[in-house]
Amino acid sequence: MEYTKRIRHGDVGEHLVAFRIMRDFKWPCRLLGIDLGIDAETEILTEDGNTTGDTIRLQIKSVASVDGKSFSITTSEEHINYWQRHCTPVIFCGVCLATERVFWKQITALEDYSTEGVSKKVSFCCEHDLLDARTVVEWRKFASPDAAHELANLMAKYQSIIDDTEHSAFDGETCKKYSDLFAEGRGIRQKVESILAYMPWKITGVQLTKFKAMQRTLQIRDNDNEHHWSTVYYN
């Protein structure tokens, strides 16, 4: 059985990324024996070495060398779609074997990975996407960002607006009050959607279904309130 150059380069890249994470970040990093589009997983630790319960999954690709200030690695649309569906953050790592530099890019639902053909590409900036001392702070932040900690409070506020607008308004004062509440609700919805666009793993399927139902309820009530407001105003 031949140990081909392609396999060897892939193994070197995977072990190099794991080594750098364990040495520089002091986080555990496990290489996965069965590769279905994810090569490794690292567990996020606090500065004092305690686990946060958050993990990041890694896809690792190696290139022989990198010329210029940027480069791209081609992958398949199937893989991009697979990574975007993950319930934990996915990092695509590009390894330059000639210099042993590691570059990284988070796979998000909002990024455009299109090319002219059927394949997709992940692009790296050799300056800004380099894995270095700053990376540990960035990874820790997007794995468990401050905004995500607000999610429970935002959902509770969203529910309180539903509770406070349960009864229809038939006078101008109440219509104005409801209008302000619905505007607040739209702001909360935007914040929640922003969190979920980058961190879908922060909400369960049941919670997401509930949130969408709450959205529909508030939209219907907002429309009804606008109708009542126009009736009160013009009469």
Coordinates of N, CA and C in Angstrom, one line a residue:
M1 N 0.9 -1.2 0.0 CA 0.0 0.0 0.0 C 0.9 1.2 0.0
E2 N 0.7 2.1 -1.0 CA 1.5 3.3 -1.1 C 1.0 4.5 -0.2
Y3 N 1.9 5.1 0.5 CA 1.6 6.3 1.3 C 1.8 7.5 0.4
T4 N 0.8 7.9 -0.3 CA 0.9 8.9 -1.4 C 1.3 10.2 -0.9
K5 N 1.8 11.1 -1.8 CA 2.1 12.4 -1.4 C 0.9 13.2 -1.0
R6 N -0.2 13.0 -1.6 CA -1.5 13.7 -1.2 C -1.9 13.4 0.2
I7 N -1.9 12.1 0.5 CA -2.2 11.6 1.8 C -1.3 12.1 2.9
R8 N 0.0 12.1 2.5 CA 1.1 12.5 3.5 C 0.9 14.0 3.8
H9 N 0.7 14.8 2.7 CA 0.5 16.3 2.9 C -0.7 16.6 3.8
G10 N -1.8 15.8 3.5 CA -3.0 16.0 4.4 C -2.7 15.7 5.8
D11 N -2.0 14.6 6.1 CA -1.7 14.2 7.5 C -0.8 15.2 8.1
V12 N 0.2 15.7 7.4 CA 1.1 16.7 8.0 C 0.3 18.0 8.4
G13 N -0.6 18.4 7.5 CA -1.4 19.6 7.8 C -2.3 19.4 9.0
E14 N -3.0 18.3 9.1 CA -3.8 18.0 10.2 C -3.1 18.0 11.5
H15 N -2.0 17.3 11.6 CA -1.2 17.2 12.8 C -0.5 18.6 13.2
L16 N -0.2 19.3 12.2 CA 0.4 20.7 12.4 C -0.6 21.6 13.1
V17 N -1.9 21.6 12.6 CA -2.9 22.4 13.2 C -3.2 22.0 14.6
A18 N -3.3 20.7 14.8 CA -3.6 20.2 16.2 C -2.4 20.5 17.1
F19 N -1.2 20.4 16.6 CA 0.0 20.8 17.4 C 0.0 22.2 17.8
R20 N -0.3 23.1 16.9 CA -0.3 24.5 17.1 C -1.4 24.9 18.1
I21 N -2.6 24.3 18.0 CA -3.7 24.6 19.0 C -3.3 24.2 20.4
M22 N -2.8 23.0 20.5 CA -2.4 22.4 21.8 C -1.2 23.2 22.4
R23 N -0.2 23.6 21.6 CA 0.9 24.3 22.1 C 0.7 25.7 22.4
D24 N 0.0 26.4 21.4 CA -0.1 27.9 21.5 C -1.4 28.3 22.3
F25 N -2.5 27.6 22.1 CA -3.7 27.9 22.8 C -3.8 27.2 24.1
K26 N -3.1 26.1 24.2 CA -3.2 25.2 25.4 C -4.7 24.6 25.5
W27 N -5.3 24.3 24.3 CA -6.6 23.7 24.3 C -6.4 22.3 23.8
P28 N -7.3 21.4 24.2 CA -7.3 20.0 23.7 C -7.8 20.0 22.2
C29 N -7.1 19.3 21.4 CA -7.6 19.2 20.0 C -7.5 17.7 19.6
R30 N -8.6 17.2 19.1 CA -8.7 15.8 18.7 C -8.9 15.6 17.2
L31 N -8.0 14.9 16.6 CA -8.1 14.5 15.2 C -9.1 13.4 15.1
L32 N -10.0 13.5 14.2 CA -11.1 12.6 14.0 C -10.7 11.5 13.0
G33 N -10.8 10.2 13.4 CA -10.4 9.1 12.5 C -11.3 9.0 11.3
I34 N -12.6 9.3 11.4 CA -13.5 9.1 10.3 C -13.8 10.5 9.8
D35 N -13.4 10.8 8.5 CA -13.5 12.1 7.9 C -14.7 12.2 7.0
L36 N -15.7 12.9 7.5 CA -16.9 13.1 6.7 C -17.0 14.6 6.4
G37 N -15.9 15.3 6.3 CA -15.9 16.7 6.1 C -15.4 17.5 7.2
I38 N -15.2 16.9 8.3 CA -14.6 17.5 9.5 C -13.4 16.7 10.0
D39 N -12.2 17.3 10.1 CA -11.0 16.6 10.4 C -10.6 16.6 11.9
A40 N -11.1 17.7 12.6 CA -10.6 17.8 14.0 C -11.7 18.6 14.8
E41 N -11.5 18.5 16.1 CA -12.4 19.2 17.0 C -11.6 19.8 18.2
T42 N -11.7 21.0 18.5 CA -11.0 21.6 19.6 C -12.0 22.1 20.6
E43 N -11.7 22.0 21.9 CA -12.6 22.4 23.0 C -12.1 23.7 23.6
I44 N -13.0 24.7 23.7 CA -12.6 26.0 24.2 C -12.4 26.0 25.7
L45 N -11.3 26.6 26.1 CA -11.0 26.7 27.5 C -10.9 28.2 27.9
T46 N -11.2 28.5 29.1 CA -11.0 29.9 29.7 C -9.5 30.2 29.8
E47 N -9.2 31.4 30.2 CA -7.8 31.8 30.4 C -7.1 31.0 31.5
D48 N -7.9 30.5 32.5 CA -7.3 29.8 33.6 C -7.4 28.3 33.3
G49 N -7.8 27.9 32.1 CA -7.7 26.5 31.7 C -9.0 25.6 32.0
N50 N -10.1 26.3 32.3 CA -11.3 25.5 32.5 C -12.2 25.5 31.3
T51 N -12.8 24.4 31.1 CA -13.7 24.2 29.9 C -14.9 25.1 29.9
T52 N -15.3 25.6 28.8 CA -16.5 26.4 28.7 C -17.7 25.6 28.2
G53 N -17.4 24.4 27.7 CA -18.5 23.5 27.2 C -18.7 23.8 25.7
D54 N -18.0 24.8 25.1 CA -18.1 25.1 23.7 C -17.0 24.4 22.9
T55 N -17.3 24.0 21.7 CA -16.3 23.4 20.8 C -16.3 24.0 19.4
I56 N -15.2 23.8 18.7 CA -15.1 24.3 17.3 C -14.6 23.1 16.5
R57 N -15.3 23.0 15.3 CA -14.9 21.9 14.4 C -14.0 22.4 13.3
L58 N -13.1 21.6 12.9 CA -12.0 22.1 11.9 C -12.0 21.2 10.7
Q59 N -12.0 21.9 9.5 CA -11.7 21.2 8.3 C -10.3 21.7 7.9
I60 N -9.4 20.8 7.5 CA -8.0 21.2 7.3 C -7.5 20.8 5.9
K61 N -7.0 21.7 5.1 CA -6.5 21.4 3.8 C -5.1 22.0 3.7
S62 N -4.2 21.2 3.1 CA -2.8 21.7 2.9 C -2.5 22.1 1.5
V63 N -1.6 23.1 1.3 CA -1.1 23.4 0.0 C 0.5 23.4 0.1
A64 N 1.1 23.1 -1.0 CA 2.6 23.0 -0.9 C 3.2 24.4 -0.6
S65 N 2.7 25.5 -1.1 CA 3.3 26.8 -0.9 C 2.3 27.8 -1.2
V66 N 2.5 29.0 -0.7 CA 1.6 30.2 -0.9 C 2.4 31.3 -1.5
D67 N 1.9 31.9 -2.6 CA 2.6 33.0 -3.2 C 1.6 34.2 -3.1
G68 N 2.2 35.4 -2.8 CA 1.4 36.6 -2.8 C 0.8 36.8 -1.4
K69 N -0.2 37.8 -1.4 CA -0.8 38.2 -0.2 C -2.1 37.5 0.1
S70 N -2.5 36.7 -0.8 CA -3.8 35.9 -0.5 C -3.8 34.6 -1.4
F71 N -4.6 33.7 -1.0 CA -4.8 32.5 -1.8 C -6.1 31.9 -1.5
S72 N -6.5 30.9 -2.3 CA -7.8 30.3 -2.2 C -7.7 28.8 -2.2
I73 N -8.5 28.1 -1.6 CA -8.6 26.6 -1.6 C -10.0 26.2 -2.1
T74 N -10.0 25.4 -3.1 CA -11.3 25.0 -3.7 C -11.8 23.8 -3.0
T75 N -13.2 23.8 -2.8 CA -13.9 22.7 -2.2 C -15.2 22.5 -2.9
S76 N -16.0 21.6 -2.4 CA -17.3 21.4 -3.1 C -18.4 22.1 -2.5
E77 N -19.5 22.3 -3.3 CA -20.7 22.9 -2.8 C -21.3 22.1 -1.7
E78 N -21.2 20.7 -1.8 CA -21.7 19.8 -0.8 C -21.1 20.0 0.5
H79 N -19.8 20.2 0.5 CA -19.1 20.4 1.8 C -19.5 21.8 2.4
I80 N -19.5 22.8 1.6 CA -19.9 24.1 2.1 C -21.3 24.1 2.8
N81 N -22.3 23.5 2.1 CA -23.6 23.3 2.6 C -23.6 22.5 3.9
Y82 N -22.8 21.5 4.0 CA -22.7 20.6 5.2 C -22.1 21.4 6.3
W83 N -21.1 22.2 6.1 CA -20.5 23.0 7.2 C -21.4 24.1 7.7
Q84 N -22.2 24.7 6.8 CA -23.1 25.7 7.2 C -24.3 25.2 8.0
R85 N -24.5 23.9 7.9 CA -25.6 23.3 8.7 C -25.2 22.9 10.1
H86 N -23.9 22.9 10.3 CA -23.4 22.4 11.6 C -24.0 23.3 12.8
C87 N -24.2 22.6 13.9 CA -24.7 23.3 15.1 C -23.6 23.8 16.0
T88 N -22.4 23.7 15.5 CA -21.2 24.3 16.2 C -20.4 25.0 15.2
P89 N -19.6 26.0 15.6 CA -18.8 26.7 14.6 C -17.8 25.8 13.9
V90 N -17.6 26.1 12.6 CA -16.7 25.4 11.7 C -15.7 26.3 11.2
I91 N -14.4 25.9 11.4 CA -13.3 26.7 10.9 C -12.6 25.9 9.8
F92 N -12.4 26.6 8.6 CA -11.6 26.0 7.5 C -10.2 26.5 7.7
C93 N -9.2 25.5 7.8 CA -7.8 25.9 8.0 C -7.1 25.5 6.7
G94 N -6.3 26.5 6.3 CA -5.4 26.3 5.1 C -4.0 26.2 5.6
V95 N -3.2 25.2 5.3 CA -1.8 25.0 5.8 C -0.9 25.2 4.7
C96 N 0.1 26.1 4.9 CA 1.2 26.2 3.9 C 2.3 25.3 4.4
L97 N 2.6 24.2 3.7 CA 3.6 23.2 4.1 C 5.0 23.8 4.0
A98 N 5.3 24.7 3.1 CA 6.6 25.2 2.9 C 7.1 26.0 4.1
T99 N 6.1 26.8 4.6 CA 6.5 27.7 5.8 C 5.9 27.2 7.1
E100 N 5.0 26.2 7.1 CA 4.3 25.7 8.2 C 3.4 26.8 8.9
R101 N 3.0 27.7 8.0 CA 2.0 28.7 8.5 C 0.6 28.1 8.4
V102 N -0.3 28.5 9.3 CA -1.7 28.1 9.3 C -2.6 29.3 9.1
F103 N -3.5 29.2 8.2 CA -4.5 30.3 8.0 C -5.9 29.7 8.3
W104 N -6.8 30.6 8.7 CA -8.1 30.1 9.0 C -9.2 31.1 8.6
K105 N -10.4 30.5 8.4 CA -11.6 31.3 8.1 C -12.8 30.6 8.6
Q106 N -13.6 31.3 9.3 CA -14.9 30.7 9.8 C -15.9 30.6 8.7
I107 N -16.5 29.4 8.6 CA -17.6 29.1 7.6 C -18.9 29.7 8.2
T108 N -19.5 30.6 7.5 CA -20.8 31.2 8.0 C -21.8 31.0 6.9
A109 N -23.1 31.2 7.4 CA -24.2 31.1 6.4 C -24.3 32.3 5.5
L110 N -23.6 33.4 5.9 CA -23.8 34.6 5.1 C -22.6 34.9 4.1
E111 N -21.6 34.1 4.2 CA -20.4 34.3 3.3 C -20.8 33.7 1.9
D112 N -20.2 34.3 0.9 CA -20.4 33.9 -0.5 C -19.1 33.1 -0.9
Y113 N -19.3 31.8 -1.2 CA -18.1 31.0 -1.6 C -18.2 30.6 -3.1
S114 N -18.9 31.4 -3.8 CA -19.2 31.0 -5.2 C -17.9 31.2 -6.1
T115 N -17.9 30.4 -7.1 CA -16.9 30.5 -8.2 C -17.7 30.5 -9.5
E116 N -17.0 30.6 -10.6 CA -17.7 30.6 -11.9 C -18.2 29.2 -12.3
G117 N -17.6 28.2 -11.7 CA -18.0 26.8 -12.0 C -18.9 26.2 -10.9
V118 N -18.9 24.9 -10.8 CA -19.7 24.3 -9.8 C -19.0 24.2 -8.5
S119 N -17.7 24.3 -8.5 CA -16.9 24.2 -7.2 C -17.1 25.5 -6.4
K120 N -16.6 25.5 -5.2 CA -16.7 26.6 -4.3 C -15.2 26.9 -3.8
K121 N -15.0 28.1 -3.3 CA -13.6 28.3 -2.8 C -13.7 29.1 -1.5
V122 N -12.7 28.8 -0.7 CA -12.5 29.6 0.6 C -11.2 30.4 0.4
S123 N -11.3 31.7 0.6 CA -10.2 32.6 0.3 C -9.6 33.0 1.7
F124 N -8.3 33.2 1.6 CA -7.5 33.6 2.8 C -6.7 34.8 2.5
C125 N -6.6 35.7 3.5 CA -5.7 36.9 3.4 C -4.5 36.4 4.3
C126 N -3.3 36.5 3.7 CA -2.1 36.0 4.4 C -1.7 36.8 5.7
E127 N -2.3 38.1 5.7 CA -2.0 38.9 6.9 C -3.1 38.8 7.9
H128 N -4.3 38.9 7.5 CA -5.4 39.0 8.5 C -5.9 37.6 8.9
D129 N -5.7 36.6 8.1 CA -6.3 35.2 8.4 C -5.2 34.3 9.0
L130 N -4.0 34.8 9.4 CA -3.0 34.0 9.9 C -3.3 33.5 11.3
L131 N -3.1 32.3 11.6 CA -3.3 31.8 13.0 C -2.1 32.2 13.8
D132 N -2.4 33.0 14.8 CA -1.3 33.6 15.7 C -1.8 33.8 17.1
A133 N -1.1 34.6 17.8 CA -1.5 34.8 19.2 C -2.9 35.5 19.4
R134 N -3.3 36.2 18.4 CA -4.6 36.9 18.5 C -5.7 35.9 18.2
T135 N -5.4 34.8 17.6 CA -6.5 33.9 17.2 C -7.3 33.3 18.4
V136 N -6.6 33.0 19.4 CA -7.2 32.4 20.6 C -8.3 33.3 21.1
V137 N -8.1 34.6 21.1 CA -9.1 35.5 21.6 C -10.3 35.5 20.6
E138 N -10.0 35.6 19.3 CA -11.1 35.6 18.3 C -11.9 34.3 18.4
W139 N -11.3 33.2 18.5 CA -12.0 31.9 18.5 C -12.9 31.8 19.8
R140 N -12.3 32.2 20.9 CA -13.1 32.2 22.1 C -14.3 33.1 22.0
K141 N -14.1 34.2 21.4 CA -15.2 35.2 21.3 C -16.4 34.7 20.4
F142 N -16.1 34.1 19.2 CA -17.2 33.7 18.4 C -17.8 32.4 18.8
A143 N -17.0 31.6 19.6 CA -17.6 30.3 20.1 C -18.5 30.6 21.2
S144 N -18.3 31.6 22.0 CA -19.2 32.0 23.1 C -19.2 33.5 23.2
P145 N -19.7 34.2 22.2 CA -19.7 35.7 22.2 C -20.6 36.3 23.3
D146 N -20.3 37.6 23.6 CA -21.1 38.3 24.6 C -22.5 38.4 24.1
A147 N -22.7 38.6 22.8 CA -24.1 38.8 22.3 C -24.9 37.5 22.5
A148 N -24.3 36.4 22.4 CA -25.0 35.1 22.6 C -25.5 35.0 24.0
H149 N -24.8 35.6 24.9 CA -25.3 35.5 26.3 C -26.6 36.3 26.6
E150 N -26.9 37.2 25.6 CA -28.1 38.0 25.7 C -29.3 37.2 25.2
L151 N -29.1 36.1 24.6 CA -30.2 35.5 23.8 C -31.4 35.1 24.7
A152 N -31.2 34.6 25.9 CA -32.3 34.3 26.8 C -33.0 35.5 27.2
N153 N -32.3 36.6 27.5 CA -33.0 37.8 27.9 C -33.8 38.4 26.7
L154 N -33.2 38.3 25.5 CA -33.9 38.8 24.3 C -35.2 38.1 24.1
M155 N -35.1 36.8 24.2 CA -36.3 35.9 24.0 C -37.4 36.2 25.1
A156 N -36.9 36.5 26.3 CA -37.9 36.8 27.4 C -38.6 38.1 27.1
K157 N -37.8 39.1 26.7 CA -38.4 40.4 26.3 C -39.4 40.3 25.2
Y158 N -39.0 39.5 24.2 CA -39.9 39.2 23.1 C -41.2 38.7 23.5
Q159 N -41.2 37.7 24.5 CA -42.4 37.1 25.0 C -43.2 38.1 25.8
S160 N -42.5 39.0 26.5 CA -43.2 40.0 27.3 C -44.0 41.0 26.4
I161 N -43.5 41.3 25.3 CA -44.2 42.1 24.3 C -45.5 41.4 23.8
I162 N -45.4 40.1 23.6 CA -46.5 39.4 23.2 C -47.6 39.4 24.3
D163 N -47.1 39.2 25.5 CA -48.1 39.2 26.7 C -48.7 40.6 26.8
D164 N -47.9 41.7 26.6 CA -48.4 43.0 26.8 C -49.3 43.5 25.7
T165 N -49.4 42.8 24.6 CA -50.2 43.2 23.4 C -51.3 42.2 23.1
E166 N -51.7 41.5 24.1 CA -52.6 40.4 23.9 C -54.0 40.9 23.5
H167 N -54.4 42.0 24.0 CA -55.7 42.5 23.7 C -55.6 43.7 22.7
S168 N -56.5 43.7 21.7 CA -56.5 44.7 20.7 C -56.7 46.1 21.2
A169 N -56.1 47.1 20.6 CA -56.2 48.5 21.0 C -57.3 49.2 20.1
F170 N -58.2 49.9 20.8 CA -59.2 50.6 20.1 C -59.2 52.1 20.4
D171 N -58.2 52.6 21.1 CA -58.1 54.1 21.3 C -56.7 54.5 21.0
G172 N -56.5 55.8 20.7 CA -55.3 56.3 20.2 C -54.1 56.1 21.1
E173 N -54.3 56.3 22.4 CA -53.2 56.1 23.4 C -52.7 54.7 23.4
T174 N -53.6 53.7 23.4 CA -53.2 52.3 23.4 C -52.5 51.9 22.1
C175 N -53.0 52.4 21.0 CA -52.4 52.1 19.7 C -51.0 52.7 19.7
K176 N -50.8 53.9 20.2 CA -49.4 54.4 20.2 C -48.5 53.6 21.1
K177 N -49.0 53.2 22.3 CA -48.2 52.3 23.2 C -47.8 51.0 22.5
Y178 N -48.8 50.4 21.8 CA -48.6 49.1 21.1 C -47.6 49.3 20.0
S179 N -47.7 50.5 19.3 CA -46.8 50.8 18.2 C -45.4 50.8 18.6
D180 N -45.1 51.4 19.8 CA -43.8 51.5 20.4 C -43.3 50.1 20.8
L181 N -44.2 49.3 21.3 CA -43.8 47.9 21.7 C -43.4 47.1 20.5
F182 N -44.2 47.2 19.4 CA -43.9 46.5 18.2 C -42.6 46.9 17.6
A183 N -42.3 48.2 17.6 CA -41.0 48.7 17.1 C -39.9 48.1 18.0
E184 N -40.1 48.0 19.3 CA -39.1 47.4 20.1 C -38.9 45.9 19.8
G185 N -40.1 45.3 19.5 CA -40.0 43.8 19.1 C -39.2 43.6 17.8
R186 N -39.4 44.5 16.8 CA -38.6 44.4 15.6 C -37.1 44.5 15.9
G187 N -36.8 45.4 16.8 CA -35.3 45.5 17.1 C -34.8 44.3 17.8
I188 N -35.6 43.7 18.7 CA -35.2 42.4 19.3 C -35.1 41.3 18.3
R189 N -36.0 41.2 17.4 CA -36.0 40.2 16.3 C -34.7 40.3 15.5
Q190 N -34.3 41.5 15.2 CA -33.1 41.7 14.4 C -31.9 41.3 15.1
K191 N -31.8 41.5 16.4 CA -30.7 41.1 17.2 C -30.6 39.6 17.3
V192 N -31.8 39.0 17.5 CA -31.8 37.5 17.6 C -31.4 36.9 16.3
E193 N -31.9 37.4 15.2 CA -31.6 36.9 13.9 C -30.1 37.0 13.6
S194 N -29.5 38.1 14.0 CA -28.1 38.4 13.8 C -27.3 37.3 14.6
I195 N -27.7 37.0 15.8 CA -27.0 36.0 16.6 C -27.1 34.7 15.9
L196 N -28.3 34.3 15.5 CA -28.5 33.0 14.9 C -27.9 32.8 13.6
A197 N -27.7 33.9 12.8 CA -27.0 33.8 11.5 C -25.6 33.3 11.7
Y198 N -24.9 33.8 12.7 CA -23.5 33.4 12.9 C -23.4 32.3 14.0
M199 N -24.4 32.1 14.8 CA -24.2 31.1 15.9 C -25.5 30.3 16.0
P200 N -25.9 29.6 15.0 CA -27.2 28.8 15.1 C -27.2 27.7 16.2
W201 N -26.0 27.3 16.6 CA -25.9 26.3 17.7 C -26.3 26.8 19.0
K202 N -26.6 28.2 19.1 CA -27.0 28.7 20.4 C -28.5 28.6 20.7
I203 N -29.2 28.0 19.8 CA -30.6 27.8 20.1 C -31.1 26.4 19.7
T204 N -31.9 25.8 20.4 CA -32.4 24.4 20.1 C -33.5 24.5 19.0
G205 N -33.8 23.4 18.4 CA -34.9 23.3 17.4 C -36.2 23.8 18.0
V206 N -36.5 23.4 19.2 CA -37.8 23.7 19.9 C -37.8 25.2 20.1
Q207 N -36.7 25.8 20.5 CA -36.7 27.3 20.8 C -36.8 28.0 19.5
L208 N -36.2 27.5 18.4 CA -36.3 28.2 17.1 C -37.7 28.2 16.6
T209 N -38.4 27.0 16.7 CA -39.8 26.9 16.3 C -40.7 27.9 17.1
K210 N -40.4 28.0 18.4 CA -41.1 29.0 19.3 C -40.9 30.4 18.8
F211 N -39.6 30.7 18.5 CA -39.3 32.1 18.1 C -40.0 32.5 16.8
K212 N -40.0 31.5 15.9 CA -40.7 31.8 14.6 C -42.2 32.0 14.8
A213 N -42.8 31.2 15.7 CA -44.2 31.4 16.1 C -44.5 32.8 16.7
M214 N -43.5 33.2 17.6 CA -43.6 34.5 18.2 C -43.5 35.6 17.1
Q215 N -42.7 35.4 16.2 CA -42.5 36.4 15.1 C -43.8 36.6 14.3
R216 N -44.5 35.4 14.0 CA -45.7 35.5 13.3 C -46.8 36.2 14.1
T217 N -46.9 35.9 15.4 CA -47.9 36.5 16.2 C -47.7 38.0 16.3
L218 N -46.5 38.5 16.5 CA -46.2 39.9 16.6 C -46.5 40.6 15.3
Q219 N -46.2 40.0 14.2 CA -46.4 40.6 12.9 C -47.9 40.8 12.6
I220 N -48.7 39.8 13.0 CA -50.1 39.9 12.8 C -50.7 41.0 13.7
R221 N -50.2 41.0 14.9 CA -50.7 42.1 15.9 C -50.3 43.5 15.4
D222 N -49.1 43.5 14.9 CA -48.6 44.8 14.4 C -49.4 45.3 13.2
N223 N -49.7 44.4 12.3 CA -50.6 44.8 11.2 C -52.0 45.2 11.7
D224 N -52.5 44.5 12.6 CA -53.9 44.8 13.1 C -53.8 46.2 13.8
N225 N -52.7 46.4 14.6 CA -52.6 47.7 15.3 C -52.5 48.9 14.3
E226 N -51.8 48.7 13.2 CA -51.7 49.8 12.2 C -53.1 50.1 11.7
H227 N -53.9 49.0 11.5 CA -55.3 49.2 10.9 C -56.1 50.0 12.0
H228 N -56.0 49.6 13.2 CA -56.8 50.3 14.3 C -56.4 51.7 14.4
W229 N -55.0 51.9 14.3 CA -54.5 53.3 14.5 C -55.0 54.2 13.4
S230 N -55.0 53.7 12.1 CA -55.5 54.5 11.0 C -57.0 54.8 11.2
T231 N -57.7 53.8 11.7 CA -59.2 54.0 12.0 C -59.4 55.1 13.0
V232 N -58.7 55.0 14.1 CA -58.8 56.0 15.2 C -58.4 57.4 14.7
Y233 N -57.2 57.4 13.9 CA -56.7 58.7 13.5 C -57.6 59.4 12.5
Y234 N -58.2 58.7 11.5 CA -59.0 59.3 10.5 C -60.4 59.6 11.0
N235 N -60.8 58.9 12.1 CA -62.1 59.2 12.6 C -62.1 60.2 13.7

